Amino acid sequence: MIVAPKIRGFICTTAHPTGCAKHVAEQIAVVKSRGPIANGPKKVLVVGASTGYGLSSRIAAAFGSGAATMGVFFEKPGEPERCGTAGWYNSAAFETEAKAAGLYARSFNGDAFSDAMKATVIEAIKADLGQVDCVIYSLASPRRTHPKSGEVFKSVLKPIGSASYTNKNLNTGNGVVNEVTIEPANEDEIAQTVAVMGGEDWEMWIDALQSAGVLAEGVQTVAYSYIGPEVTWPIYKNGTIGRAKEDLERVQRVLDGKLASLKGKAWVSVNKALVTQASSAIPVVPLYISLLYKAMKAEGSHEDCIEQMDRLFRERLYNGNPQPDEAGRIRVDDWEMKPALQELVGKRWAEVNTENLAQLGDFEGYQTSFLRLFGFGLDGVDYNAEVDVSIGVPSLA
Ligand code: NAD
């Protein structure tokens, strides 16, 4: 098949296998160029391993630290005349590269929220690795079926409070800066969002792994969060997703207690705002990201998921100096949140409109990053060539 991007709102319904493989290869090259991560993890489980921060975590662990990795994700394989999802092709490429480098890699495609997936992964750890010394929790999902009650929860991205929220917003399809008004969430929507994106499932994973005896002494587990600047707080930090992230921090403290007997540690890492499949669905955030990219690229501090995750492993989790903030969180959003940079972005936020977006923001960079998530726009890939879209993930064959 010849594969071209087909964008519907904030998703792309096609993905390019060769382009995704190039995207993975470029990330591997970034990690390798920085040399080995001394004292890094050796046996790593990544839940949410196929795209965004989870994929980059898996790459940093494997190619920075020589780790054996198990990855869990929910992706669609391709068929002869129908594209699979980008995360499927990323995982196929990751495993191929890992195998070529002599690294163990095994993947699991299915619902990470289920008891069955947890049991399957635990059996595989017992059989292949014995134990894991690092568990990365990087799920982003719009819904969760609760494994005990069977109830289906849906998350919403809404403000909390009595008033509706209006702010600038970017139509990422055409570059028009308009306004969006979002009605506040009700109590049920808040609770459902916490049930999907909060910490309950992270705790269930760690409980299941710990009671099966497959967590090594000194294990570290990390879940990802975001805080961001005040312009995004009504929709993010103080909104429904922010409540879920507060719950993640609650669970981090609970897990710290549970892991003490193993001399283990649970972390929440606050990461930078980046274009991923998950973040492109959040109102307001893509406009902020466009302004942020422009300012960070200009000062030479821009990082993508791979640079963020490499820095997390190399300079926080495994160098004995995690530099937690007052709430005990790791902050690799430190460069994003530098006061001078935020002041500039805030000033531009007040000024930005459709006409000046190209000067004040990096809309082109936003779109390029978005397409790259699906394997489009990568150097050296012939997009006019026929490509097999039904390739498999080796360990899932
Ligand atoms: P993403 O959409 O790129 O990745 C989500 C991953 O979860 C994929 O691997 C997907 O297959 C997997 N997944 C989703 N539902 C699943 C299910 N039911 N079972 C198994 N796997 C499932 O998202 P991302 O942006 O990398 O987000 C990962 C985490 O990082 C989230 O907690 C997010 O809030 C956080 N974060 C993101 C940003 C950002 O700007 N993108 C910033 C800070 C923190």
Coordinates of C-alpha atoms in Angstrom, one line a residue, residues 73-388:
F73 CA 0.1 -1.4 25.1
F74 CA -3.3 -1.3 23.4
E75 CA -2.7 -1.0 19.6
K76 CA -4.3 -2.3 16.4
P77 CA -2.3 -4.5 14.0
G78 CA -2.4 -3.7 10.3
E79 CA -4.2 -5.8 7.7
P80 CA -3.1 -6.3 4.1
E81 CA -5.1 -3.3 2.9
R82 CA -5.6 -1.4 6.2
C83 CA -3.1 0.5 8.4
G84 CA -2.4 -0.5 11.9
T85 CA -1.8 2.1 14.6
A86 CA 1.5 4.0 15.0
G87 CA 2.1 2.3 18.3
W88 CA 1.9 -1.1 16.6
Y89 CA 4.6 -0.2 14.1
N90 CA 6.7 1.6 16.7
S91 CA 6.7 -1.6 18.8
A92 CA 7.6 -3.8 15.8
A93 CA 10.5 -1.5 15.0
F94 CA 11.6 -1.3 18.7
E95 CA 11.7 -5.1 19.0
T96 CA 13.6 -5.5 15.7
E97 CA 16.2 -2.9 16.8
A98 CA 16.4 -4.5 20.3
K99 CA 17.0 -7.9 18.9
A100 CA 19.7 -6.7 16.6
A101 CA 21.4 -5.1 19.6
G102 CA 21.1 -8.4 21.5
L103 CA 18.5 -7.0 24.0
Y104 CA 15.6 -9.0 25.3
A105 CA 12.2 -7.4 24.4
R106 CA 8.7 -8.8 24.7
S107 CA 5.4 -7.0 24.2
F108 CA 1.8 -7.5 25.2
N109 CA -1.1 -6.0 23.3
G110 CA -4.3 -5.7 25.3
D111 CA -6.1 -3.9 28.1
A112 CA -3.6 -3.0 30.8
F113 CA -6.5 -2.2 33.2
S114 CA -7.6 -5.8 33.2
D115 CA -6.6 -8.5 35.8
A116 CA -5.9 -10.9 32.9
M117 CA -3.2 -8.6 31.4
K118 CA -1.5 -8.2 34.8
A119 CA -1.5 -12.0 35.3
T120 CA -0.1 -12.6 31.8
V121 CA 2.7 -10.2 32.4
I122 CA 3.5 -11.6 35.8
E123 CA 3.8 -15.1 34.3
A124 CA 6.1 -13.8 31.6
I125 CA 8.3 -12.0 34.1
K126 CA 8.6 -15.2 36.2
A127 CA 9.4 -17.2 33.1
D128 CA 11.8 -14.9 31.4
L129 CA 13.3 -12.3 33.8
G130 CA 12.6 -13.6 37.3
Q131 CA 12.0 -10.0 38.6
V132 CA 11.9 -6.4 37.3
D133 CA 13.8 -3.5 38.9
C134 CA 11.9 -0.7 37.2
V135 CA 8.2 -0.2 36.4
I136 CA 7.2 2.7 34.2
Y137 CA 3.5 3.6 34.2
S138 CA 2.6 5.7 31.2
L139 CA -1.0 5.0 30.2
A140 CA -3.1 7.7 28.6
S141 CA -6.6 6.5 27.9
P142 CA -10.1 7.9 27.4
R143 CA -11.8 5.0 29.2
R144 CA -11.2 2.2 31.7
T145 CA -13.2 -1.0 32.4
H146 CA -12.9 -1.5 36.1
P147 CA -11.4 -5.0 36.6
K148 CA -13.5 -5.8 39.7
S149 CA -16.9 -4.2 39.1
G150 CA -16.9 -4.3 35.2
E151 CA -18.0 -0.6 35.3
V152 CA -16.8 1.4 32.3
F153 CA -15.4 4.8 33.3
K154 CA -14.9 7.6 30.8
S155 CA -12.5 10.5 31.3
V156 CA -13.3 14.1 30.3
L157 CA -11.1 17.2 29.9
K158 CA -13.2 19.8 31.7
P159 CA -12.7 22.6 34.2
I160 CA -14.1 22.2 37.7
G161 CA -16.2 24.8 39.4
S162 CA -19.4 26.7 38.8
A163 CA -18.5 28.8 35.8
S164 CA -17.8 27.8 32.2
Y165 CA -14.2 28.4 31.0
T166 CA -13.3 30.4 27.9
N167 CA -9.8 30.7 26.6
K168 CA -7.8 30.9 23.3
N169 CA -7.6 27.7 21.4
L170 CA -5.8 26.6 18.2
N171 CA -7.5 24.7 15.4
T172 CA -4.5 22.4 14.7
G173 CA -5.9 21.5 11.3
N174 CA -5.8 25.0 9.8
G175 CA -3.9 27.3 12.2
V176 CA -6.8 29.4 13.2
V177 CA -6.6 30.8 16.7
N178 CA -10.1 31.0 18.1
E179 CA -11.8 30.7 21.4
V180 CA -13.2 27.7 23.1
T181 CA -15.7 27.6 25.9
I182 CA -16.0 24.5 28.1
E183 CA -18.7 23.8 30.6
P184 CA -17.5 22.6 34.0
A185 CA -17.6 19.0 34.9
N186 CA -20.1 17.6 37.3
E187 CA -19.2 15.4 40.3
D188 CA -19.7 12.2 38.3
E189 CA -17.5 13.3 35.5
I190 CA -14.7 14.2 38.0
A191 CA -15.0 10.8 39.7
Q192 CA -14.9 9.0 36.3
T193 CA -11.8 10.9 35.2
V194 CA -10.0 10.0 38.4
A195 CA -11.1 6.4 37.9
V196 CA -9.5 6.3 34.4
M197 CA -6.4 8.5 34.8
G198 CA -5.8 8.5 38.6
G199 CA -3.6 6.1 40.5
E200 CA -5.9 3.1 41.2
D201 CA -4.6 1.1 38.3
W202 CA -1.0 1.9 39.0
E203 CA -1.5 0.7 42.6
M204 CA -3.2 -2.5 41.3
W205 CA -0.2 -3.2 39.0
I206 CA 2.4 -2.7 41.8
D207 CA 0.3 -4.7 44.3
A208 CA 0.0 -7.6 41.8
L209 CA 3.7 -7.5 40.9
Q210 CA 4.7 -7.3 44.6
S211 CA 2.5 -10.0 45.8
A212 CA 3.8 -12.3 43.0
G213 CA 7.3 -11.6 44.2
V214 CA 8.5 -10.2 40.9
L215 CA 9.7 -6.8 42.1
A216 CA 13.4 -6.8 42.7
E217 CA 15.0 -5.2 45.8
G218 CA 15.5 -1.5 45.2
V219 CA 12.8 -1.4 42.5
Q220 CA 11.7 2.1 41.3
T221 CA 8.3 2.8 39.8
V222 CA 7.4 6.0 38.0
A223 CA 4.1 7.5 36.8
Y224 CA 3.9 10.7 34.7
S225 CA 2.2 13.9 35.4
Y226 CA 1.9 17.5 34.1
I227 CA 1.5 20.8 35.9
G228 CA 2.2 23.6 33.4
P229 CA 1.6 27.4 33.5
E230 CA -1.4 29.2 34.9
V231 CA -3.0 29.8 31.5
T232 CA -3.7 26.1 31.3
W233 CA -4.6 25.5 34.9
P234 CA -8.4 25.8 34.5
I235 CA -8.4 23.0 31.9
Y236 CA -5.4 21.0 33.2
K237 CA -4.1 21.3 36.8
N238 CA -7.3 22.5 38.3
G239 CA -9.5 20.6 35.9
T240 CA -10.7 17.0 35.9
I241 CA -7.3 15.6 34.6
G242 CA -5.6 17.5 37.4
R243 CA -7.8 15.8 39.9
A244 CA -6.6 12.5 38.4
K245 CA -3.0 13.6 38.7
E246 CA -3.5 14.5 42.4
D247 CA -4.8 11.0 42.9
L248 CA -1.6 9.7 41.2
E249 CA 0.4 11.6 43.8
R250 CA -1.7 10.1 46.6
V251 CA -0.9 6.6 45.3
Q252 CA 2.8 7.5 45.0
R253 CA 2.8 8.0 48.7
V254 CA 0.9 4.8 49.3
L255 CA 3.3 2.9 47.1
D256 CA 6.3 4.4 48.8
G257 CA 5.1 2.7 52.0
K258 CA 4.4 -0.6 50.4
L259 CA 7.7 -0.7 48.6
A260 CA 9.7 0.2 51.8
S261 CA 10.2 -3.5 52.6
L262 CA 12.0 -3.9 49.2
K263 CA 13.9 -0.7 49.7
G264 CA 12.0 0.5 46.7
K265 CA 10.7 3.9 45.7
A266 CA 7.7 5.2 43.8
W267 CA 7.9 8.5 42.0
V268 CA 5.7 10.9 40.1
S269 CA 7.7 12.6 37.4
V270 CA 6.3 15.9 36.1
N271 CA 7.2 16.0 32.4
K272 CA 7.2 18.7 29.7
A273 CA 4.2 19.5 27.6
L274 CA 4.8 17.8 24.2
V275 CA 2.9 16.8 21.2
T276 CA 1.6 13.3 21.7
Q277 CA -1.6 11.5 20.7
A278 CA -2.9 12.2 24.2
S279 CA -2.0 15.9 24.5
S280 CA -3.3 16.8 21.1
A281 CA -6.8 16.0 22.4
I282 CA -6.7 18.6 25.2
P283 CA -8.3 22.0 24.5
V284 CA -6.1 25.1 24.8
V285 CA -2.9 23.0 25.3
P286 CA -1.9 22.8 21.6
L287 CA -1.7 26.6 21.3
Y288 CA 0.4 26.7 24.5
I289 CA 2.7 24.0 23.0
S290 CA 3.1 26.0 19.8
L291 CA 4.2 29.1 21.8
L292 CA 6.4 27.0 24.1
Y293 CA 8.2 25.2 21.2
K294 CA 9.0 28.5 19.6
A295 CA 10.5 30.0 22.8
M296 CA 12.4 26.8 23.8
K297 CA 13.8 26.2 20.3
A298 CA 15.0 29.8 20.2
E299 CA 16.9 29.4 23.5
G300 CA 18.1 25.9 22.5
S301 CA 16.4 24.1 25.4
H302 CA 13.7 22.3 23.4
E303 CA 13.4 18.6 24.2
D304 CA 11.2 15.9 22.7
C305 CA 9.9 12.8 24.5
I306 CA 13.2 10.9 24.1
E307 CA 15.4 13.7 25.4
Q308 CA 13.0 14.1 28.4
M309 CA 13.1 10.4 29.2
D310 CA 16.8 10.1 28.7
R311 CA 17.3 12.9 31.2
L312 CA 14.9 11.4 33.6
F313 CA 16.8 8.1 33.7
R314 CA 20.3 9.5 33.4
E315 CA 20.1 12.6 35.6
R316 CA 17.3 11.9 38.1
L317 CA 16.4 8.2 38.6
Y318 CA 19.8 6.6 38.3
N319 CA 22.4 9.1 39.4
G320 CA 21.6 9.3 43.0
N321 CA 20.3 12.8 42.7
P322 CA 16.6 12.9 41.8
Q323 CA 16.2 16.5 43.0
P324 CA 12.6 16.1 44.2
D325 CA 10.5 19.3 44.6
E326 CA 8.7 20.2 47.9
A327 CA 6.0 17.6 47.1
G328 CA 8.5 14.8 46.4
R329 CA 8.0 14.9 42.6
I330 CA 10.7 14.7 40.0
R331 CA 10.6 17.7 37.8
V332 CA 11.9 17.2 34.2
D333 CA 9.5 20.1 33.3
D334 CA 12.2 22.3 34.9
W335 CA 13.3 23.9 31.7
E336 CA 9.7 24.5 30.5
M337 CA 8.9 26.2 33.8
K338 CA 11.9 28.5 34.0
P339 CA 10.4 31.9 35.0
A340 CA 11.9 34.0 32.2
L341 CA 10.7 31.5 29.6
Q342 CA 7.2 31.4 31.1
E343 CA 7.1 35.2 31.2
L344 CA 7.8 35.3 27.5
V345 CA 5.3 32.6 26.6
G346 CA 2.7 34.3 28.9
K347 CA 3.2 37.7 27.1
R348 CA 2.9 36.0 23.7
W349 CA -0.2 34.1 24.9
A350 CA -1.9 37.5 25.5
E351 CA -0.9 38.7 22.0
V352 CA -1.3 35.6 19.8
N353 CA -4.0 35.5 17.1
T354 CA -4.4 33.8 13.7
E355 CA -2.3 36.5 11.9
N356 CA 0.7 36.5 14.2
L357 CA 0.8 32.8 15.1
A358 CA 3.6 32.1 12.7
Q359 CA 5.8 34.8 14.4
L360 CA 4.9 34.1 18.0
G361 CA 4.4 30.4 17.8
D362 CA 5.8 27.3 16.1
F363 CA 2.7 26.0 14.4
E364 CA 4.8 24.4 11.7
G365 CA 6.8 22.6 14.4
Y366 CA 3.5 21.5 16.0
Q367 CA 2.2 20.1 12.8
T368 CA 5.5 18.4 11.9
S369 CA 5.7 16.8 15.4
F370 CA 2.1 15.6 15.1
L371 CA 2.7 14.0 11.7
R372 CA 5.9 12.4 13.0
L373 CA 3.9 10.6 15.7
F374 CA 2.3 8.6 12.8
G375 CA 5.5 8.1 10.9
F376 CA 5.1 10.9 8.4
G377 CA 7.6 13.6 7.4
L378 CA 10.7 11.6 8.4
D379 CA 14.0 12.1 6.5
G380 CA 15.0 9.3 4.2
V381 CA 11.6 7.6 4.0
D382 CA 10.2 7.2 0.4
Y383 CA 6.5 8.0 1.0
N384 CA 5.7 7.2 -2.7
A385 CA 6.9 3.6 -2.3
E386 CA 4.6 0.6 -1.6
V387 CA 4.9 -0.5 2.0
D388 CA 3.7 -3.6 3.8

